[in-house]
Coordinates of C-alpha atoms and ligand atoms in Angstrom, one line a residue:
X1 CA 112.4 115.8 116.3
X2 CA 108.7 116.1 117.0
X3 CA 107.2 113.3 119.1
X4 CA 106.2 110.5 116.7
X5 CA 102.7 109.0 116.7
X6 CA 102.5 106.0 119.1
X7 CA 102.1 102.6 117.6
X8 CA 100.3 99.4 118.4
X9 CA 96.7 98.9 119.4
X10 CA 96.8 100.6 122.7
X11 CA 98.5 103.7 121.4
X12 CA 97.5 103.6 117.7
X13 CA 95.2 106.6 117.8
X14 CA 97.3 108.8 120.1
X15 CA 99.4 110.8 117.7
X16 CA 97.1 110.4 114.6
X17 CA 94.1 112.4 115.8
X18 CA 91.9 109.3 115.3
X19 CA 89.5 108.0 117.9
X20 CA 90.7 104.9 119.6
X21 CA 87.3 103.1 119.3
X22 CA 87.8 102.9 115.5
X23 CA 89.9 99.8 116.2
X24 CA 87.2 97.1 116.5
X25 CA 89.4 94.1 117.2
X26 CA 92.9 92.8 116.8
X27 CA 92.2 91.8 113.2
X28 CA 95.0 93.6 111.4
X29 CA 92.5 94.8 108.7
X30 CA 90.7 96.7 111.5
X31 CA 94.0 98.2 112.5
X32 CA 94.8 99.3 108.9
X33 CA 91.4 100.8 108.3
X34 CA 91.4 102.6 111.6
X35 CA 94.8 104.1 110.9
X36 CA 93.8 105.2 107.4
X37 CA 91.0 107.4 108.8
X38 CA 91.8 111.0 108.1
X39 CA 93.8 110.1 104.9
X40 CA 90.7 109.2 102.8
X41 CA 91.4 111.5 99.9
X42 CA 95.0 110.2 99.4
X43 CA 95.8 107.5 96.8
X44 CA 96.2 104.2 98.6
X45 CA 97.3 102.2 95.6
X46 CA 99.0 103.5 92.5
X47 CA 99.5 100.7 89.9
X48 CA 101.9 101.2 87.0
X49 CA 101.6 105.0 87.6
X50 CA 97.7 105.1 87.7
X51 CA 95.7 105.6 90.9
X52 CA 93.6 102.6 91.6
X53 CA 91.9 103.7 94.7
X54 CA 92.1 106.2 97.6
X55 CA 92.1 105.2 101.2
X56 CA 88.4 106.1 101.4
X57 CA 87.6 103.7 98.6
X58 CA 89.8 100.8 99.8
X59 CA 87.3 99.2 102.2
X60 CA 84.6 98.9 99.4
X61 CA 87.1 97.2 97.1
X62 CA 88.0 94.8 99.8
X63 CA 84.4 94.3 100.8
X64 CA 83.4 93.2 97.2
X65 CA 86.1 90.5 97.3
X66 CA 85.0 89.6 100.8
X67 CA 81.5 89.1 99.5
X68 CA 82.8 87.0 96.6
X69 CA 84.9 84.8 99.0
X70 CA 81.8 84.2 101.1
X71 CA 79.9 83.0 98.0
X72 CA 82.8 80.6 97.3
X73 CA 82.5 79.1 100.8
X74 CA 85.2 80.9 102.7
X75 CA 84.5 81.2 106.4
X76 CA 86.5 81.9 109.5
X77 CA 89.5 79.7 110.0
X78 CA 89.5 78.2 106.5
X79 CA 92.6 78.4 104.3
X80 CA 92.6 80.3 101.0
X81 CA 95.6 79.5 98.8
X82 CA 96.7 82.0 96.2
X83 CA 99.0 81.5 93.3
X84 CA 99.2 84.6 91.1
X85 CA 101.3 87.6 90.3
X86 CA 101.2 91.0 91.9
X87 CA 98.1 93.2 91.1
X88 CA 95.9 95.5 93.1
X89 CA 93.3 92.7 93.1
X90 CA 95.9 90.6 94.9
X91 CA 95.9 93.2 97.6
X92 CA 92.1 93.4 97.8
X93 CA 91.9 89.6 97.9
X94 CA 94.5 89.4 100.7
X95 CA 92.7 91.9 102.9
X96 CA 89.4 90.3 102.1
X97 CA 90.6 86.9 103.3
X98 CA 91.8 88.4 106.5
X99 CA 88.6 90.5 106.9
X100 CA 86.7 87.2 106.6
X101 CA 88.7 85.7 109.5
X102 CA 90.1 83.2 107.0
X103 CA 93.8 82.3 106.6
X104 CA 95.8 83.5 103.6
X105 CA 98.2 81.0 102.1
X106 CA 100.2 82.5 99.3
X107 CA 102.7 80.7 97.1
X108 CA 105.3 81.5 94.5
X109 CA 103.6 82.1 91.2
X110 CA 106.4 80.2 89.5
X111 CA 105.8 76.9 91.2
X112 CA 105.2 73.8 89.1
X113 CA 102.0 71.7 89.5
X114 CA 104.0 69.2 91.5
X115 CA 105.2 71.8 94.0
X116 CA 101.6 73.2 94.3
X117 CA 100.2 69.8 94.9
X118 CA 102.3 69.2 98.0
X119 CA 101.2 72.6 99.4
X120 CA 97.6 72.0 98.7
X121 CA 97.7 68.6 100.4
X122 CA 99.3 70.2 103.4
X123 CA 97.2 73.4 103.7
X124 CA 93.9 71.7 102.8
X125 CA 92.3 74.9 101.5
X126 CA 88.7 75.6 101.0
X127 CA 89.6 77.7 98.0
X128 CA 92.5 77.9 95.5
X129 CA 92.8 81.1 93.6
X130 CA 95.2 80.9 90.7
X131 CA 96.0 82.6 87.4
X132 CA 94.4 81.1 84.3
X133 CA 97.7 80.2 82.6
X134 CA 99.6 78.8 85.5
X135 CA 100.6 75.4 86.6
X136 CA 98.2 73.9 89.2
X137 CA 97.2 70.3 89.8
X138 CA 94.1 69.2 87.9
X139 CA 90.9 70.0 89.9
X140 CA 90.1 66.7 91.5
X141 CA 87.7 65.2 93.9
X142 CA 89.2 67.2 96.8
X143 CA 87.1 69.8 98.7
X144 CA 89.0 72.7 97.2
X145 CA 87.0 75.1 95.1
X146 CA 88.9 76.9 92.3
X147 CA 88.7 80.6 91.2
X148 CA 90.9 82.5 88.9
X149 CA 92.8 85.8 89.3
X150 CA 95.3 86.9 86.7
X151 CA 98.2 89.4 87.0
X152 CA 96.1 92.0 85.2
X153 CA 93.3 91.7 87.8
X154 CA 90.9 89.8 85.5
X155 CA 89.5 86.4 86.4
X156 CA 86.4 84.6 87.8
X157 CA 87.0 86.1 91.3
X158 CA 87.0 89.7 90.1
X159 CA 84.0 89.0 87.8
X160 CA 82.1 87.6 90.8
X161 CA 83.2 90.5 93.1
X162 CA 82.0 93.1 90.6
X163 CA 78.4 91.8 90.8
X164 CA 78.2 91.9 94.6
X165 CA 77.6 94.7 97.1
X166 CA 80.6 95.2 99.4
X167 CA 80.5 93.4 102.7
X168 CA 82.2 95.9 104.9
X169 CA 82.2 93.7 108.1
X170 CA 85.6 92.8 109.5
X171 CA 85.6 89.5 111.5
X172 CA 86.8 90.2 115.1
X173 CA 90.1 88.3 115.7
X174 CA 92.3 88.0 118.7
X175 CA 96.1 88.5 118.5
X176 CA 96.6 84.7 118.7
X177 CA 94.3 83.9 115.8
X178 CA 95.9 82.9 112.5
X179 CA 96.1 85.4 109.7
X180 CA 98.4 83.6 107.2
X181 CA 100.4 80.5 106.6
X182 CA 103.6 81.0 104.5
X183 CA 105.4 77.9 103.4
X184 CA 109.1 77.8 103.9
X185 CA 111.1 74.7 103.2
X186 CA 113.2 72.8 105.7
X187 CA 116.2 70.5 106.0
X188 CA 114.0 67.6 105.0
X189 CA 113.0 69.3 101.8
X190 CA 109.3 69.1 102.6
X191 CA 107.8 72.6 102.9
X192 CA 106.6 73.7 106.4
X193 CA 103.9 76.3 106.8
X194 CA 104.8 79.1 109.2
X195 CA 101.6 80.0 111.1
X196 CA 101.5 83.8 111.5
X197 CA 98.9 85.4 113.8
X198 CA 97.2 88.8 113.6
X199 CA 99.4 89.7 116.7
X200 CA 102.6 88.7 114.9
X201 CA 101.8 90.9 111.9
X202 CA 100.5 93.8 113.9
X203 CA 103.4 93.9 116.4
X204 CA 106.0 93.7 113.6
X205 CA 104.6 96.4 111.4
X206 CA 104.2 98.7 114.4
X207 CA 107.9 98.1 115.3
X208 CA 109.0 98.8 111.7
X209 CA 106.8 101.9 111.5
X210 CA 108.6 103.3 114.6
X211 CA 112.1 102.2 113.7
X212 CA 112.1 103.4 110.2
X213 CA 110.1 106.6 111.0
X214 CA 107.3 106.1 108.6
X215 CA 104.4 108.6 108.3
X216 CA 101.4 109.2 106.1
X217 CA 103.6 111.5 104.1
X218 CA 105.5 108.5 102.7
X219 CA 105.2 107.0 99.2
X220 CA 106.5 103.5 99.0
X221 CA 107.8 102.2 95.7
X222 CA 106.8 98.6 95.9
X223 CA 108.0 96.0 93.4
X224 CA 108.6 92.9 95.6
X225 CA 106.5 89.8 95.0
X226 CA 103.4 89.9 97.2
X227 CA 103.6 86.1 97.8
X228 CA 106.5 86.4 100.3
X229 CA 106.9 88.0 103.7
X230 CA 109.1 90.8 102.4
X231 CA 106.6 92.2 99.9
X232 CA 103.5 91.3 101.9
X233 CA 104.3 91.9 105.6
X234 CA 107.0 94.6 105.2
X235 CA 106.4 96.7 102.1
X236 CA 102.6 96.4 101.8
X237 CA 101.8 96.5 105.5
X238 CA 103.9 99.6 106.1
X239 CA 101.9 101.5 103.5
X240 CA 98.5 100.2 104.8
X241 CA 99.6 100.9 108.5
X242 CA 101.1 104.3 107.8
X243 CA 98.4 105.6 105.5
X244 CA 101.2 106.0 103.0
X245 CA 100.7 105.7 99.3
X246 CA 101.8 102.4 97.7
X247 CA 103.2 103.0 94.2
X248 CA 103.2 99.4 92.9
X249 CA 104.9 97.8 89.9
X250 CA 104.0 94.2 88.8
X251 CA 107.6 93.2 89.4
X252 CA 111.1 94.6 89.7
X253 CA 112.3 96.3 86.6
X254 CA 115.4 98.6 86.9
X255 CA 114.3 101.1 84.2
X256 CA 110.7 101.4 85.7
X257 CA 112.1 101.8 89.2
X258 CA 114.5 104.6 88.1
X259 CA 111.6 106.3 86.3
X260 CA 109.4 106.2 89.4
X261 CA 111.9 107.0 92.1
X262 CA 111.1 110.7 91.7
X263 CA 107.5 110.1 93.0
X264 CA 108.5 108.0 96.0
X265 CA 110.1 108.5 99.4
X266 CA 111.0 104.9 100.4
X267 CA 112.3 102.0 98.3
X268 CA 112.9 98.5 99.6
X269 CA 114.2 95.3 98.0
X270 CA 116.5 92.3 98.0
X271 CA 120.2 92.9 97.3
X272 CA 119.7 91.8 93.6
X273 CA 117.5 94.9 93.1
X274 CA 120.4 97.2 94.3
X275 CA 123.0 95.4 92.1
X276 CA 120.7 95.8 89.1
X277 CA 120.0 99.5 89.8
X278 CA 123.7 100.2 90.0
X279 CA 124.1 98.7 86.5
X280 CA 121.8 101.4 85.1
X281 CA 123.5 104.6 84.0
X282 CA 120.3 106.5 84.7
X283 CA 120.5 105.5 88.4
X284 CA 122.2 108.7 89.6
X285 CA 122.4 110.9 92.7
X286 CA 119.7 113.1 91.1
X287 CA 117.3 110.2 90.5
X288 CA 117.4 109.3 94.2
X289 CA 117.3 112.8 95.6
X290 CA 113.7 112.5 96.8
X291 CA 114.1 109.2 98.6
X292 CA 114.5 109.3 102.4
X293 CA 115.2 105.6 102.9
X294 CA 116.5 102.6 100.9
X295 CA 116.1 99.3 102.7
X296 CA 117.6 95.9 101.9
X297 CA 117.0 92.4 103.2
X298 CA 116.2 88.7 102.6
X299 CA 119.8 88.0 101.7
X300 CA 123.2 89.4 102.7
X301 CA 124.0 92.8 101.1
X302 CA 127.6 92.8 100.1
X303 CA 129.7 95.6 101.7
X304 CA 131.0 96.4 98.1
X305 CA 127.4 97.0 96.9
X306 CA 126.7 99.2 100.0
X307 CA 129.8 101.2 99.2
X308 CA 129.1 101.5 95.5
X309 CA 125.6 102.6 96.3
X310 CA 126.8 105.3 98.7
X311 CA 129.4 106.5 96.3
X312 CA 126.8 106.8 93.5
X313 CA 123.8 108.2 95.4
X314 CA 125.0 109.5 98.8
X315 CA 122.5 107.1 100.5
X316 CA 123.6 104.4 102.9
X317 CA 121.3 101.4 102.4
X318 CA 119.6 100.4 105.7
X319 CA 120.0 96.6 106.0
X320 CA 117.6 94.5 108.1
X321 CA 117.3 90.8 108.9
X322 CA 114.1 88.6 109.0
X323 CA 112.6 85.3 108.4
X324 CA 109.2 84.0 107.2
X325 CA 108.7 82.5 110.7
X326 CA 109.4 85.8 112.5
X327 CA 108.9 88.6 110.0
X328 CA 111.5 91.2 110.8
X329 CA 114.0 90.5 113.7
X330 CA 116.7 93.2 113.6
X331 CA 117.4 96.4 111.8
X332 CA 120.2 98.9 111.4
X333 CA 119.4 102.2 113.0
X334 CA 117.6 104.9 111.1
X335 CA 120.4 107.3 111.7
X336 CA 122.6 107.2 108.5
X337 CA 125.9 107.0 110.3
X338 CA 124.6 104.0 112.3
X339 CA 124.0 101.9 109.2
X340 CA 127.0 99.7 109.1
X341 CA 127.7 97.5 106.0
X342 CA 127.8 93.7 106.8
X343 CA 125.8 94.2 110.0
X344 CA 122.1 93.7 110.4
X345 CA 121.8 96.0 113.4
X346 CA 119.8 95.7 116.6
X347 CA 116.7 93.7 117.6
X348 CA 113.5 95.5 116.9
X349 CA 111.5 96.9 119.8
X350 CA 110.1 94.0 121.8
X351 CA 112.4 91.4 120.1
X352 CA 115.2 89.6 121.9
X353 CA 118.2 88.0 120.1
X354 CA 120.6 85.6 121.8
X355 CA 123.8 84.1 120.4
X356 CA 124.3 80.6 121.8
X357 CA 126.7 77.6 121.7
X358 CA 125.7 74.0 120.9
X359 CA 124.4 73.7 124.5
X360 CA 122.3 76.8 124.1
X361 CA 124.5 78.7 126.6
X362 CA 124.7 82.4 125.7
X363 CA 128.0 83.5 124.2
X364 CA 129.9 86.6 125.0
X365 CA 130.2 89.6 122.6
X366 CA 132.3 88.8 119.5
X367 CA 131.9 85.0 119.6
X368 CA 130.0 83.3 116.7
X369 CA 127.1 81.0 117.6
X370 CA 123.6 80.1 116.5
X371 CA 121.2 83.0 116.4
X372 CA 118.0 82.5 118.5
X373 CA 115.2 85.0 118.8
X374 CA 112.0 85.6 120.9
X375 CA 109.3 88.2 120.5
X376 CA 105.7 89.0 119.7
X377 CA 106.6 88.5 116.0
X378 CA 107.5 84.8 116.4
X379 CA 104.9 82.7 114.6
X380 CA 102.8 80.1 116.3
X381 CA 104.7 77.1 114.9
X382 CA 104.5 75.0 111.7
X383 CA 101.1 74.1 110.4
X384 CA 100.2 70.5 111.3
X385 CA 103.9 69.7 112.0
X386 CA 104.3 69.2 115.7
X387 CA 107.7 67.5 115.3
X388 CA 109.2 70.2 113.1
X389 CA 107.8 72.8 115.5
X390 CA 109.4 71.1 118.5
X391 CA 112.8 71.1 116.7
X392 CA 112.9 74.8 116.3
X393 CA 110.6 76.4 118.9
X394 CA 112.0 75.9 122.4
X395 CA 109.8 75.7 125.5
X396 CA 111.5 78.8 126.9
X397 CA 110.0 80.8 124.0
X398 CA 113.2 81.2 121.9
X399 CA 113.3 80.1 118.2
X400 CA 116.3 78.6 116.5
X401 CA 116.8 80.6 113.3
X402 CA 119.4 78.3 111.6
X403 CA 121.6 81.4 111.1
X404 CA 124.9 82.0 112.8
X405 CA 126.4 85.3 113.9
X406 CA 127.7 87.4 116.7
X407 CA 126.9 90.5 118.7
X408 CA 129.2 93.3 119.6
X409 CA 129.4 95.0 123.0
X410 CA 126.5 97.2 122.1
X411 CA 124.3 94.3 121.1
X412 CA 124.6 94.9 117.3
X413 CA 124.2 91.7 115.4
X414 CA 126.3 90.5 112.4
X415 CA 125.3 87.4 110.5
X416 CA 128.3 85.0 109.9
X417 CA 126.6 82.2 108.0
X418 CA 124.0 79.6 108.2
X419 CA 123.8 76.3 110.1
X420 CA 120.9 75.3 107.9
X421 CA 121.6 74.1 104.4
X422 CA 120.0 76.9 102.4
X423 CA 120.8 78.8 99.2
X424 CA 119.4 82.3 98.8
X425 CA 119.2 83.1 95.1
X426 CA 117.9 86.6 94.2
X427 CA 116.1 86.6 97.6
X428 CA 114.3 83.3 97.0
X429 CA 115.2 80.4 99.3
X430 CA 116.2 77.2 97.7
X431 CA 116.6 74.1 99.9
X432 CA 119.3 71.7 98.6
X433 CA 117.5 68.7 100.2
X434 CA 114.5 69.2 98.0
X435 CA 116.5 69.2 94.8
X436 CA 118.8 66.4 95.9
X437 CA 115.8 64.2 96.6
X438 CA 114.5 64.8 93.1
X439 CA 117.9 64.2 91.3
X440 CA 118.4 61.0 93.3
X441 CA 115.3 59.6 91.5
X442 CA 116.9 59.9 88.1
X443 CA 117.9 56.5 86.7
X444 CA 121.7 56.0 86.9
X445 CA 122.3 58.7 89.5
X446 CA 124.4 57.3 92.3
X447 CA 124.9 60.3 94.6
X448 CA 124.1 64.0 94.5
X449 CA 125.0 67.2 96.2
X450 CA 123.3 70.6 95.6
X451 CA 125.1 73.8 96.8
X452 CA 125.3 77.5 96.3
X453 CA 128.1 79.4 94.6
X454 CA 128.6 83.2 94.3
X455 CA 126.6 84.8 91.5
X456 CA 127.0 88.5 90.5
X457 CA 123.3 89.1 90.0
X458 CA 121.5 86.6 92.3
X459 CA 124.0 86.7 95.1
X460 CA 124.1 82.9 95.1
X461 CA 123.3 80.4 92.3
X462 CA 122.1 76.9 92.6
X463 CA 124.7 74.3 91.4
X464 CA 124.5 70.5 91.4
X465 CA 127.0 67.7 91.2
X466 CA 126.3 64.1 90.7
X467 CA 128.0 60.7 90.3
X468 CA 126.5 58.0 88.1
X469 CA 126.5 54.2 88.0
X470 CA 125.9 51.8 85.2
X471 CA 124.7 53.1 81.7
X472 CA 121.2 54.2 82.7
X473 CA 122.0 57.9 83.2
X474 CA 120.6 60.3 80.6
X475 CA 121.3 64.0 81.0
X476 CA 118.3 65.0 78.8
X477 CA 116.0 62.9 80.9
X478 CA 117.3 64.5 84.0
X479 CA 116.8 68.0 82.6
X480 CA 113.3 67.2 81.6
X481 CA 112.5 66.0 85.1
X482 CA 114.0 69.2 86.6
X483 CA 112.0 71.4 84.2
X484 CA 108.8 69.5 84.9
X485 CA 109.1 69.4 88.7
X486 CA 111.0 72.5 89.9
X487 CA 110.2 76.2 89.6
X488 CA 112.7 78.0 87.3
X489 CA 114.5 79.8 90.2
X490 CA 115.3 76.4 91.9
X491 CA 116.7 74.7 88.8
X492 CA 120.5 74.2 89.0
X493 CA 122.3 76.7 86.7
X494 CA 124.7 73.8 86.0
X495 CA 125.0 70.1 86.8
X496 CA 128.5 68.7 87.0
X497 CA 129.0 64.9 86.6
X498 CA 131.9 63.9 88.8
X499 CA 134.0 60.7 89.0
X500 CA 133.8 60.8 92.8
X501 CA 132.8 63.2 95.5
X502 CA 135.1 64.8 98.0
X503 CA 134.2 63.2 101.3
X504 CA 135.2 63.4 105.0
X505 CA 136.3 60.4 107.1
X506 CA 132.7 59.5 107.8
X507 CA 131.9 59.4 104.1
X508 CA 129.9 62.7 104.2
X509 CA 130.1 64.8 101.0
X510 CA 132.1 67.9 101.6
X511 CA 129.9 70.7 100.2
X512 CA 132.4 73.3 101.2
X513 CA 135.0 71.7 98.9
X514 CA 132.5 71.7 96.1
X515 CA 131.6 75.3 96.7
X516 CA 135.3 76.2 96.6
X517 CA 135.9 74.2 93.4
X518 CA 133.1 76.0 91.6
X519 CA 133.1 79.4 93.2
X520 CA 134.4 81.1 90.0
X521 CA 131.7 79.7 87.7
X522 CA 129.8 82.9 87.4
X523 CA 132.6 85.4 88.1
X524 CA 132.1 88.6 86.0
Ligands
LIG1 C1 114.3 84.6 88.3 N1 115.1 83.7 88.0 C2 115.9 83.3 89.0 C3 115.4 84.2 90.1 N2 114.4 84.9 89.6 N3 116.9 82.5 89.1 C4 117.5 82.4 90.3 N4 117.1 83.1 91.4 C5 116.1 84.0 91.3 N5 115.7 84.7 92.3 C6 115.3 83.0 86.7 C7 114.3 83.3 85.7 O1 113.3 82.3 85.7 C8 115.0 83.3 84.4 O2 115.3 82.0 84.0 C9 116.4 83.9 84.8 O3 116.5 83.6 86.1 C10 116.5 85.3 84.6 O4 115.3 86.0 84.9 P1 115.2 87.5 85.1 O5 114.2 88.0 84.2 O6 116.5 88.1 85.2 O7 114.5 87.4 86.6 P2 113.5 88.4 87.1 O8 112.1 87.9 86.7 O9 113.9 89.8 86.8 O10 113.5 88.1 88.7 C11 114.7 88.4 89.4 C12 114.2 89.1 90.7 C13 113.2 88.2 91.4 C14 113.5 90.4 90.3 C15 115.4 89.4 91.6 O11 113.8 86.9 91.6 C16 112.7 88.8 92.7 O12 111.7 89.6 92.7 N6 113.2 88.4 93.8 C17 112.7 88.8 95.2 C18 112.5 87.7 96.0 C19 111.9 88.1 97.4 O13 111.0 88.9 97.5 N7 112.3 87.5 98.5 C20 111.8 87.7 99.8 C21 111.5 86.4 100.5 P3 115.5 81.6 82.4 O14 116.1 82.8 81.7 O15 116.4 80.4 82.5 O16 114.1 81.4 82.0 S1 111.0 86.8 102.2 C22 112.4 86.6 103.1 O17 113.4 86.2 102.6 C23 112.5 87.0 104.6 C24 111.2 87.2 105.3 C25 113.2 88.4 104.6 O18 114.1 88.6 105.3 O19 112.7 89.2 103.8
LIG2 P1 113.0 83.0 104.5 O1 112.9 81.6 104.8 O2 112.6 83.3 103.0 O3 112.2 83.8 105.4 O4 114.5 83.5 104.6 C1 115.0 83.8 105.8 C2 116.5 83.7 105.8 O5 117.0 84.7 104.9 C3 117.1 84.0 107.1 O6 117.1 82.9 108.0 C4 118.5 84.4 106.7 O7 119.3 83.3 106.4 C5 118.3 85.1 105.4 N1 118.3 86.6 105.5 C6 117.3 87.5 105.6 N2 117.7 88.7 105.7 C7 119.1 88.7 105.7 C8 120.1 89.6 105.7 N3 119.9 90.9 105.8 N4 121.4 89.2 105.7 C9 121.7 87.9 105.6 N5 120.7 86.9 105.5 C10 119.4 87.3 105.6

């Protein structure tokens, strides 16, 4: 194979024929724009099959949104929260926030007003950008200005941007400066904001570019939500960093994906995407012939899905492992034969992974323990949460992932389970503690447990069990509370009313027994 272009700031221009001094600072937007030089005529973003802009046109689009943000009071270090669906304008806004030196704080577009309120309180943003018809807390006396941006790109932000001359300046940032805060819940149920720096994001996309052999020849079929790390920092960043065209869809739709695969070279998604593609009769070996790489992550890919996919298409899906706090940690090798089902591969360049026992002593190959990691991709901690930061970020630089697993003699990592109480449904994380706290508020509810059970489409489904006391309990009132407070994907797919909970000698509810009792609920 020919030598691949180098990556990272110091080598970025080496193989690309671009002058090194194009990179003005460690602002990742500077890195993207510098690396796109020489690809100006190529489509940067294709939306629903239509070209939106070329790489030469991208900076002006971003610059108009940057000018609009400045008018709305956005300055360096301020937080800008975004609650909207995917669109090209979402991408422009994201890059404009970073170009302003401000901090991008996305959230799931499906959140209820109650969920948003908690995050706004915590992030204390100068600006909240949201879709017109979406749940947000009423604009109050807080300092947060509001602007609208809809999934079709319309809204007050776009209207304002259209009237302004592009501001092409990119605020100089250091690798340690914050670029984004992504909220991820915790064992307490209260979301924590992972503080990602320009250096975290830059180092990770560089490592992925190298590991997955990206080039400007690639075309990425992108249909992941842009409000999570997978869609934003992996799929989007790889396109912007490689000078590869991003063919974007508003969301995953199996029929639309099958129709567009012929125009793409890379596809990535959560396991549910692959399960759904396999359900389509049009998803054939022929339909996938032009794809060089299928990537899966965010949740475990079942070996049965890996095998069915290989049998149908001849492709072995490349599985990788990551977290919001760390972006990507490990990946299976690029070499097809090295992609092993059930394993998440090797640490990315520059990343270390340790498997430790309860005293944090490193375990030998083959033994299951807690997975810890360290590397330039590890975020700077949790926003304004010193205690939560101290619990997971050790003074020696390692981070406690809350996942368990083992390494083989070659250092290959396999995830065995989770030491954190977490359900991953269709790639979205659901923290039982958050739902348990809510259900415990319902009059007449005595005790509650929320747990995950296998689901053929979402991987895991959220399930709840309760016990009641007295006559106050009313199922309809509970359902109304759930519907009002929790985003749809977090809502239990069933609530079982039990006479009593299975408990251990200490009185603790045995969730594993509940999981076992209800494991067949969604069997096909
Ligand atoms: C939608 N529903 C869900 C989910 N999504 N329920 C449980 N889990 C879900 N993930 C609800 C809908 O509200 C609807 O409810 C019903 O399920 C069926 O909706 P459907 O139309 O089938 O869903 P969809 O709109 O097609 O969405 C499914 C999806 C989507 C395409 C799989 O959930 C998705 O895009 N997931 C990707 C998540 C992701 O990007 N995760 C990365 C996190 P009803 O019918 O009752 O109204 S980043 C991360 O984890 C780290 C960094 C990493 O390693 O990547
Ligand atoms: P998040 O908080 O959304 O960033 O989710 C991160 C969690 O997703 C990790 O801690 C893992 O539990 C899980 N995860 C991500 N990728 C994989 C994978 N390939 N296999 C199993 N679990 C994964």
